[in-house]
Amino acid sequence: MATANSGSTGTSTTTTVTGDAPDPGPTIFVLFGATGDLAKRMVLPAFYKLWLEHLLPKDWLLVGNGRGDVAHEDFRAHFHDVLEEFGPKPDPAQWQDFSQRVYFAGGGFNTDDPGSLLDNLAKAKERLGGSPQLIHYLAVPPVAFTELTQALGQHGLAEGARVVYEKPFGTSQQNFEQLDQVVHSVLDESQVYRIDHFLGKEATQDLHVLRFANGLFAAMWSSEHIESVQIDVPETLDIDDRAGFYDATGAVLDMLVTHLFQVAAEVAMEPPASLDANDLQAARETVIRCFRPIDPKDVVLGQYEGYRDVPGIDKNSNQNTYVAARLWIDNDRWRGVPFYLRTGKRLAESKQVVSIILREPDGPLAGKLEADSNVLSFSLSGDGEIDVMLVAKKPGPALVTEEARAAIPLAGLDGADPLPPYVRLIHDVIIGDRSLFTRPDGLAAVWEVSAPLLNHPPAVVPYPQGSWGPAEAAKLVEPDHWLLGQ
């Protein structure tokens, strides 16, 4: 249930926006790539959290799928080890109840050979009874999407099912178009859930709530009052055991054309007719079609020193691990306002921040204020936080101005029950809410926007680990500067 709550102290007012969904009925979750890195870090912990929060259907079973011949007990032990490492740590009594609903179907799954999946699903359906809902989660590299989708249709597992695709949905414009054609030859669009976990973050959702529910912000949300926007997602993380995937993808495909473009659309979209799924999706996709195709001259690509020494990385790899880009949106609201997007691996800090930088107001203090003194920021990490940087008079006999900061931790709102992004989004799949998932028309526009960069990328320049990336990125935002790392 989504609520809006005002006031962390004193009297609070809560407005219910959407109601609780009814139990969706018996459900079988099929997790492809169940022993892979994505499942380990994100999907399996999220699934257990859903169970702890009583957000799974009353009757459910989880069937993992992979190429290996793994016994049910061994997969359960793997699942338990995953939770010990990434959380939530399982309570022994609770785990005993949970694990008995978890199974594994080995032997892979493709159009020629379904492995043991069909047999395991038949047993699962017999255990649950009736005609349970099927939810397929493709936690596999994009190269496997086409074959798995066709196999779902070939083996009778597509009708009425919901299918979750991880990003990136395609690796180029041509590949996206081919994949989209295959998907729609097997599935209706209403069955498709293209996940982008940045859209599931509490603070990302609060972007449009803060704007549309508060006249103070709605009135200033345009080029008249906004000088620039920064969407900054630096990471201290390495590529860990994602080497094969990352060397084929890089920061541009892994982050820029997926997460950062989607967040930019959340910031820039016109007010939707409602916050229902169709209206939210339509508003997001409409503004993406106003993104100006990226000029490679407006992009800096980097690779951290030592990347080629990572096991599994080509010794001559020229893959980017860093990207900073300037994006323009050609519509009346945003024309002339630069959107600066930045992300990279092995940088100085890990942050996820959207910053709305306001123009200096005209009047008696014009030209006398410190830079960055009028900024509205959203921290997307963790449970989310809204920060307002403003100017106030410092108490005392003289007129001395000073920057002041007001912070609103979203988890501190009365009755807040924040959900991690994957937990939120998988729950949305369960209840059939597609509002935070991407549509093919918007993705087609994203590939068109990205085409000049992908076809003619600038040279990849090295940067030291633990730095803020290539020095060239500072020149990209001149006469502005990056708020982080200064």
CSV table of N, CA and C in Angstrom, one decimal, residues 180-287:
chain,number,residue,atom,x,y,z
A,180,ASP,N,12.8,-7.9,-29.3
A,180,ASP,CA,11.5,-7.5,-29.1
A,180,ASP,C,10.5,-8.2,-30.0
A,181,GLN,N,10.9,-8.5,-31.3
A,181,GLN,CA,10.1,-9.3,-32.2
A,181,GLN,C,9.9,-10.7,-31.7
A,182,VAL,N,11.0,-11.3,-31.2
A,182,VAL,CA,10.9,-12.7,-30.6
A,182,VAL,C,9.9,-12.7,-29.4
A,183,VAL,N,10.1,-11.8,-28.5
A,183,VAL,CA,9.3,-11.7,-27.3
A,183,VAL,C,7.8,-11.6,-27.7
A,184,HIS,N,7.5,-10.7,-28.6
A,184,HIS,CA,6.1,-10.5,-29.0
A,184,HIS,C,5.5,-11.6,-29.9
A,185,SER,N,6.4,-12.5,-30.4
A,185,SER,CA,5.9,-13.6,-31.1
A,185,SER,C,5.5,-14.7,-30.2
A,186,VAL,N,5.9,-14.6,-28.9
A,186,VAL,CA,5.6,-15.7,-27.9
A,186,VAL,C,4.6,-15.1,-26.8
A,187,LEU,N,4.8,-13.8,-26.5
A,187,LEU,CA,4.1,-13.2,-25.3
A,187,LEU,C,3.3,-12.0,-25.8
A,188,ASP,N,2.2,-11.7,-25.1
A,188,ASP,CA,1.6,-10.4,-25.2
A,188,ASP,C,2.3,-9.4,-24.4
A,189,GLU,N,2.3,-8.2,-24.8
A,189,GLU,CA,3.1,-7.2,-24.0
A,189,GLU,C,2.6,-7.1,-22.6
A,190,SER,N,1.4,-7.4,-22.3
A,190,SER,CA,0.9,-7.3,-20.9
A,190,SER,C,1.6,-8.4,-20.0
A,191,GLN,N,2.2,-9.4,-20.6
A,191,GLN,CA,2.9,-10.5,-19.8
A,191,GLN,C,4.3,-10.1,-19.6
A,192,VAL,N,4.9,-9.0,-20.1
A,192,VAL,CA,6.3,-8.8,-20.1
A,192,VAL,C,6.6,-7.7,-19.1
A,193,TYR,N,7.6,-8.0,-18.3
A,193,TYR,CA,8.1,-7.1,-17.2
A,193,TYR,C,9.6,-7.0,-17.4
A,194,ARG,N,10.0,-5.8,-18.0
A,194,ARG,CA,11.4,-5.5,-18.2
A,194,ARG,C,11.9,-4.7,-17.0
A,195,ILE,N,12.7,-5.4,-16.2
A,195,ILE,CA,13.0,-4.8,-14.9
A,195,ILE,C,14.2,-3.8,-15.0
A,196,ASP,N,14.1,-2.7,-14.3
A,196,ASP,CA,15.2,-1.8,-14.1
A,196,ASP,C,15.1,-1.4,-12.7
A,197,HIS,N,16.0,-1.9,-11.8
A,197,HIS,CA,15.8,-1.8,-10.4
A,197,HIS,C,15.9,-0.3,-9.9
A,198,PHE,N,16.5,0.6,-10.7
A,198,PHE,CA,16.5,2.0,-10.3
A,198,PHE,C,15.1,2.6,-10.2
A,199,LEU,N,14.2,2.0,-11.0
A,199,LEU,CA,12.8,2.5,-11.0
A,199,LEU,C,12.1,2.0,-9.7
A,200,GLY,N,12.7,1.0,-9.1
A,200,GLY,CA,12.0,0.5,-7.9
A,200,GLY,C,12.5,1.1,-6.6
A,201,LYS,N,13.5,2.0,-6.7
A,201,LYS,CA,14.1,2.6,-5.5
A,201,LYS,C,13.0,3.6,-4.9
A,202,GLU,N,13.0,3.6,-3.6
A,202,GLU,CA,12.0,4.5,-2.9
A,202,GLU,C,12.2,5.9,-3.3
A,203,ALA,N,13.4,6.4,-3.4
A,203,ALA,CA,13.6,7.9,-3.7
A,203,ALA,C,13.3,8.2,-5.1
A,204,THR,N,13.5,7.2,-6.1
A,204,THR,CA,13.1,7.4,-7.5
A,204,THR,C,11.6,7.6,-7.6
A,205,GLN,N,10.9,6.8,-6.8
A,205,GLN,CA,9.4,7.0,-6.9
A,205,GLN,C,9.0,8.3,-6.2
A,206,ASP,N,9.8,8.7,-5.2
A,206,ASP,CA,9.4,9.9,-4.5
A,206,ASP,C,9.7,11.2,-5.4
A,207,LEU,N,10.5,11.0,-6.4
A,207,LEU,CA,10.7,12.1,-7.3
A,207,LEU,C,9.4,12.7,-7.9
A,208,HIS,N,8.6,11.8,-8.4
A,208,HIS,CA,7.3,12.4,-9.0
A,208,HIS,C,6.3,12.7,-7.9
A,209,VAL,N,6.3,12.0,-6.8
A,209,VAL,CA,5.4,12.3,-5.7
A,209,VAL,C,5.7,13.7,-5.1
A,210,LEU,N,7.0,13.9,-4.8
A,210,LEU,CA,7.4,15.2,-4.3
A,210,LEU,C,7.0,16.4,-5.2
A,211,ARG,N,7.2,16.1,-6.5
A,211,ARG,CA,6.9,17.1,-7.5
A,211,ARG,C,5.4,17.4,-7.7
A,212,PHE,N,4.7,16.3,-7.9
A,212,PHE,CA,3.3,16.4,-8.2
A,212,PHE,C,2.4,16.7,-7.0
A,213,ALA,N,2.8,16.4,-5.8
A,213,ALA,CA,2.0,16.6,-4.7
A,213,ALA,C,2.3,17.9,-3.9
A,214,ASN,N,3.3,18.6,-4.3
A,214,ASN,CA,3.7,19.9,-3.6
A,214,ASN,C,3.9,21.0,-4.6
A,215,GLY,N,3.0,22.0,-4.5
A,215,GLY,CA,3.1,23.1,-5.3
A,215,GLY,C,4.4,23.9,-5.4
A,216,LEU,N,5.1,23.9,-4.2
A,216,LEU,CA,6.4,24.5,-4.1
A,216,LEU,C,7.3,24.0,-5.2
A,217,PHE,N,7.4,22.7,-5.4
A,217,PHE,CA,8.3,22.1,-6.3
A,217,PHE,C,7.7,22.1,-7.7
A,218,ALA,N,6.4,21.8,-7.8
A,218,ALA,CA,5.8,21.8,-9.2
A,218,ALA,C,6.0,23.1,-9.9
A,219,ALA,N,5.9,24.2,-9.2
A,219,ALA,CA,6.0,25.5,-9.8
A,219,ALA,C,7.4,25.8,-10.3
A,220,MET,N,8.4,25.2,-9.8
A,220,MET,CA,9.8,25.5,-10.2
A,220,MET,C,10.4,24.5,-11.1
A,221,TRP,N,9.6,23.5,-11.6
A,221,TRP,CA,10.1,22.3,-12.3
A,221,TRP,C,10.2,22.6,-13.8
A,222,SER,N,11.1,23.5,-14.2
A,222,SER,CA,11.3,23.8,-15.6
A,222,SER,C,12.5,24.6,-15.8
A,223,SER,N,12.9,24.9,-17.0
A,223,SER,CA,14.1,25.6,-17.4
A,223,SER,C,14.1,27.1,-16.8
A,224,GLU,N,12.9,27.6,-16.5
A,224,GLU,CA,12.8,28.9,-15.9
A,224,GLU,C,13.6,29.0,-14.6
A,225,HIS,N,13.5,27.9,-13.9
A,225,HIS,CA,14.1,28.0,-12.5
A,225,HIS,C,15.3,27.0,-12.3
A,226,ILE,N,15.4,26.0,-13.2
A,226,ILE,CA,16.4,25.0,-13.0
A,226,ILE,C,17.5,25.2,-14.0
A,227,GLU,N,18.8,25.3,-13.5
A,227,GLU,CA,19.9,25.5,-14.3
A,227,GLU,C,20.5,24.3,-14.9
A,228,SER,N,20.5,23.2,-14.1
A,228,SER,CA,21.1,21.9,-14.6
A,228,SER,C,20.6,20.8,-13.7
A,229,VAL,N,20.8,19.6,-14.2
A,229,VAL,CA,20.4,18.4,-13.4
A,229,VAL,C,21.6,17.4,-13.5
A,230,GLN,N,22.0,16.9,-12.3
A,230,GLN,CA,23.1,15.9,-12.3
A,230,GLN,C,22.5,14.6,-11.7
A,231,ILE,N,22.8,13.5,-12.5
A,231,ILE,CA,22.4,12.1,-12.0
A,231,ILE,C,23.7,11.4,-11.9
A,232,ASP,N,24.2,11.2,-10.7
A,232,ASP,CA,25.5,10.8,-10.4
A,232,ASP,C,25.5,9.5,-9.6
A,233,VAL,N,26.1,8.4,-10.2
A,233,VAL,CA,26.1,7.1,-9.6
A,233,VAL,C,27.5,6.5,-9.6
A,234,PRO,N,28.5,7.1,-8.9
A,234,PRO,CA,29.8,6.5,-8.8
A,234,PRO,C,29.8,5.3,-7.9
A,235,GLU,N,30.7,4.3,-8.2
A,235,GLU,CA,30.7,3.1,-7.5
A,235,GLU,C,32.2,2.8,-7.1
A,236,THR,N,32.4,2.3,-5.9
A,236,THR,CA,33.7,1.9,-5.5
A,236,THR,C,33.9,0.4,-5.9
A,237,LEU,N,32.8,-0.3,-6.2
A,237,LEU,CA,32.9,-1.7,-6.5
A,237,LEU,C,33.7,-2.0,-7.7
A,238,ASP,N,34.3,-3.2,-7.7
A,238,ASP,CA,34.9,-3.8,-8.9
A,238,ASP,C,33.8,-4.6,-9.6
A,239,ILE,N,34.2,-5.3,-10.6
A,239,ILE,CA,33.3,-6.1,-11.4
A,239,ILE,C,33.1,-7.5,-10.8
A,240,ASP,N,33.8,-7.9,-9.8
A,240,ASP,CA,33.7,-9.1,-9.1
A,240,ASP,C,33.7,-10.3,-10.1
A,241,ASP,N,32.7,-11.2,-9.9
A,241,ASP,CA,32.7,-12.3,-10.8
A,241,ASP,C,31.7,-12.1,-12.0
A,242,ARG,N,31.5,-10.8,-12.4
A,242,ARG,CA,30.7,-10.5,-13.5
A,242,ARG,C,31.6,-10.2,-14.7
A,243,ALA,N,32.9,-10.7,-14.7
A,243,ALA,CA,33.8,-10.3,-15.7
A,243,ALA,C,33.3,-10.5,-17.1
A,244,GLY,N,32.9,-11.7,-17.4
A,244,GLY,CA,32.4,-12.0,-18.8
A,244,GLY,C,31.3,-11.1,-19.2
A,245,PHE,N,30.3,-11.0,-18.4
A,245,PHE,CA,29.2,-10.1,-18.7
A,245,PHE,C,29.6,-8.7,-18.9
A,246,TYR,N,30.5,-8.2,-18.0
A,246,TYR,CA,30.8,-6.8,-18.0
A,246,TYR,C,31.7,-6.4,-19.2
A,247,ASP,N,32.6,-7.3,-19.6
A,247,ASP,CA,33.5,-7.0,-20.7
A,247,ASP,C,32.7,-7.0,-22.0
A,248,ALA,N,31.6,-7.7,-22.0
A,248,ALA,CA,30.7,-7.6,-23.2
A,248,ALA,C,29.7,-6.5,-23.2
A,249,THR,N,29.7,-5.8,-22.1
A,249,THR,CA,28.6,-4.8,-21.9
A,249,THR,C,29.2,-3.4,-21.6
A,250,GLY,N,30.0,-3.2,-20.5
A,250,GLY,CA,30.6,-2.0,-20.2
A,250,GLY,C,29.6,-1.0,-19.5
A,251,ALA,N,30.1,0.1,-19.0
A,251,ALA,CA,29.3,1.1,-18.3
A,251,ALA,C,28.2,1.7,-19.1
A,252,VAL,N,28.4,1.9,-20.4
A,252,VAL,CA,27.4,2.5,-21.2
A,252,VAL,C,26.1,1.7,-21.3
A,253,LEU,N,26.3,0.4,-21.6
A,253,LEU,CA,25.1,-0.5,-21.7
A,253,LEU,C,24.6,-0.9,-20.3
A,254,ASP,N,25.5,-1.1,-19.4
A,254,ASP,CA,25.1,-1.6,-18.1
A,254,ASP,C,24.4,-0.5,-17.2
A,255,MET,N,24.7,0.7,-17.5
A,255,MET,CA,24.2,1.8,-16.6
A,255,MET,C,23.6,3.0,-17.4
A,256,LEU,N,24.3,3.5,-18.4
A,256,LEU,CA,23.8,4.7,-19.0
A,256,LEU,C,22.5,4.6,-19.7
A,257,VAL,N,22.4,3.6,-20.7
A,257,VAL,CA,21.2,3.5,-21.5
A,257,VAL,C,20.1,2.8,-20.8
A,258,THR,N,20.4,2.3,-19.6
A,258,THR,CA,19.4,1.6,-18.8
A,258,THR,C,19.0,2.5,-17.6
A,259,HIS,N,19.7,2.4,-16.5
A,259,HIS,CA,19.4,3.1,-15.3
A,259,HIS,C,19.3,4.6,-15.4
A,260,LEU,N,20.4,5.2,-15.9
A,260,LEU,CA,20.5,6.7,-15.9
A,260,LEU,C,19.5,7.4,-16.8
A,261,PHE,N,19.3,6.8,-18.0
A,261,PHE,CA,18.3,7.3,-18.9
A,261,PHE,C,16.9,7.2,-18.3
A,262,GLN,N,16.6,6.1,-17.6
A,262,GLN,CA,15.3,6.0,-17.0
A,262,GLN,C,15.1,6.9,-15.8
A,263,VAL,N,16.1,7.2,-15.0
A,263,VAL,CA,16.0,8.1,-14.0
A,263,VAL,C,15.8,9.5,-14.5
A,264,ALA,N,16.5,9.9,-15.6
A,264,ALA,CA,16.4,11.2,-16.3
A,264,ALA,C,14.9,11.3,-16.7
A,265,ALA,N,14.3,10.3,-17.2
A,265,ALA,CA,12.9,10.4,-17.6
A,265,ALA,C,12.0,10.6,-16.5
A,266,GLU,N,12.3,10.0,-15.3
A,266,GLU,CA,11.5,10.2,-14.1
A,266,GLU,C,11.5,11.7,-13.7
A,267,VAL,N,12.7,12.3,-13.8
A,267,VAL,CA,12.9,13.7,-13.4
A,267,VAL,C,12.1,14.6,-14.4
A,268,ALA,N,12.2,14.3,-15.7
A,268,ALA,CA,11.8,15.2,-16.8
A,268,ALA,C,10.4,15.0,-17.3
A,269,MET,N,9.7,13.9,-17.0
A,269,MET,CA,8.4,13.7,-17.6
A,269,MET,C,7.4,14.7,-17.3
A,270,GLU,N,6.5,14.9,-18.2
A,270,GLU,CA,5.3,15.8,-17.9
A,270,GLU,C,4.4,15.1,-16.9
A,271,PRO,N,3.6,15.9,-16.2
A,271,PRO,CA,2.6,15.3,-15.3
A,271,PRO,C,1.7,14.3,-15.9
A,272,PRO,N,1.7,13.1,-15.5
A,272,PRO,CA,0.8,12.1,-16.1
A,272,PRO,C,-0.6,12.3,-15.7
A,273,ALA,N,-1.5,11.8,-16.4
A,273,ALA,CA,-3.0,11.9,-16.1
A,273,ALA,C,-3.3,11.3,-14.7
A,274,SER,N,-2.6,10.3,-14.3
A,274,SER,CA,-2.7,9.7,-13.0
A,274,SER,C,-1.4,8.9,-12.7
A,275,LEU,N,-1.3,8.3,-11.5
A,275,LEU,CA,-0.2,7.5,-11.2
A,275,LEU,C,-0.4,6.0,-11.5
A,276,ASP,N,-1.4,5.7,-12.3
A,276,ASP,CA,-1.7,4.4,-12.7
A,276,ASP,C,-0.6,3.9,-13.6
A,277,ALA,N,-0.4,2.6,-13.8
A,277,ALA,CA,0.7,2.1,-14.6
A,277,ALA,C,0.7,2.6,-16.0
A,278,ASN,N,-0.4,2.6,-16.7
A,278,ASN,CA,-0.4,3.1,-18.1
A,278,ASN,C,0.0,4.5,-18.3
A,279,ASP,N,-0.5,5.4,-17.4
A,279,ASP,CA,-0.3,6.8,-17.5
A,279,ASP,C,1.2,7.1,-17.1
A,280,LEU,N,1.7,6.5,-16.1
A,280,LEU,CA,3.1,6.7,-15.7
A,280,LEU,C,4.0,6.2,-16.8
A,281,GLN,N,3.8,5.0,-17.3
A,281,GLN,CA,4.6,4.5,-18.4
A,281,GLN,C,4.6,5.5,-19.6
A,282,ALA,N,3.4,5.9,-19.9
A,282,ALA,CA,3.3,6.8,-21.1
A,282,ALA,C,4.0,8.1,-20.9
A,283,ALA,N,3.9,8.7,-19.7
A,283,ALA,CA,4.6,9.9,-19.5
A,283,ALA,C,6.2,9.8,-19.6
A,284,ARG,N,6.6,8.6,-19.0
A,284,ARG,CA,8.1,8.3,-19.0
A,284,ARG,C,8.6,8.1,-20.5
A,285,GLU,N,7.8,7.4,-21.2
A,285,GLU,CA,8.2,7.1,-22.6
A,285,GLU,C,8.1,8.3,-23.5
A,286,THR,N,7.1,9.1,-23.3
A,286,THR,CA,7.0,10.3,-24.1
A,286,THR,C,8.2,11.3,-24.0
A,287,VAL,N,8.7,11.5,-22.8
A,287,VAL,CA,9.8,12.4,-22.6
A,287,VAL,C,11.1,11.8,-23.1
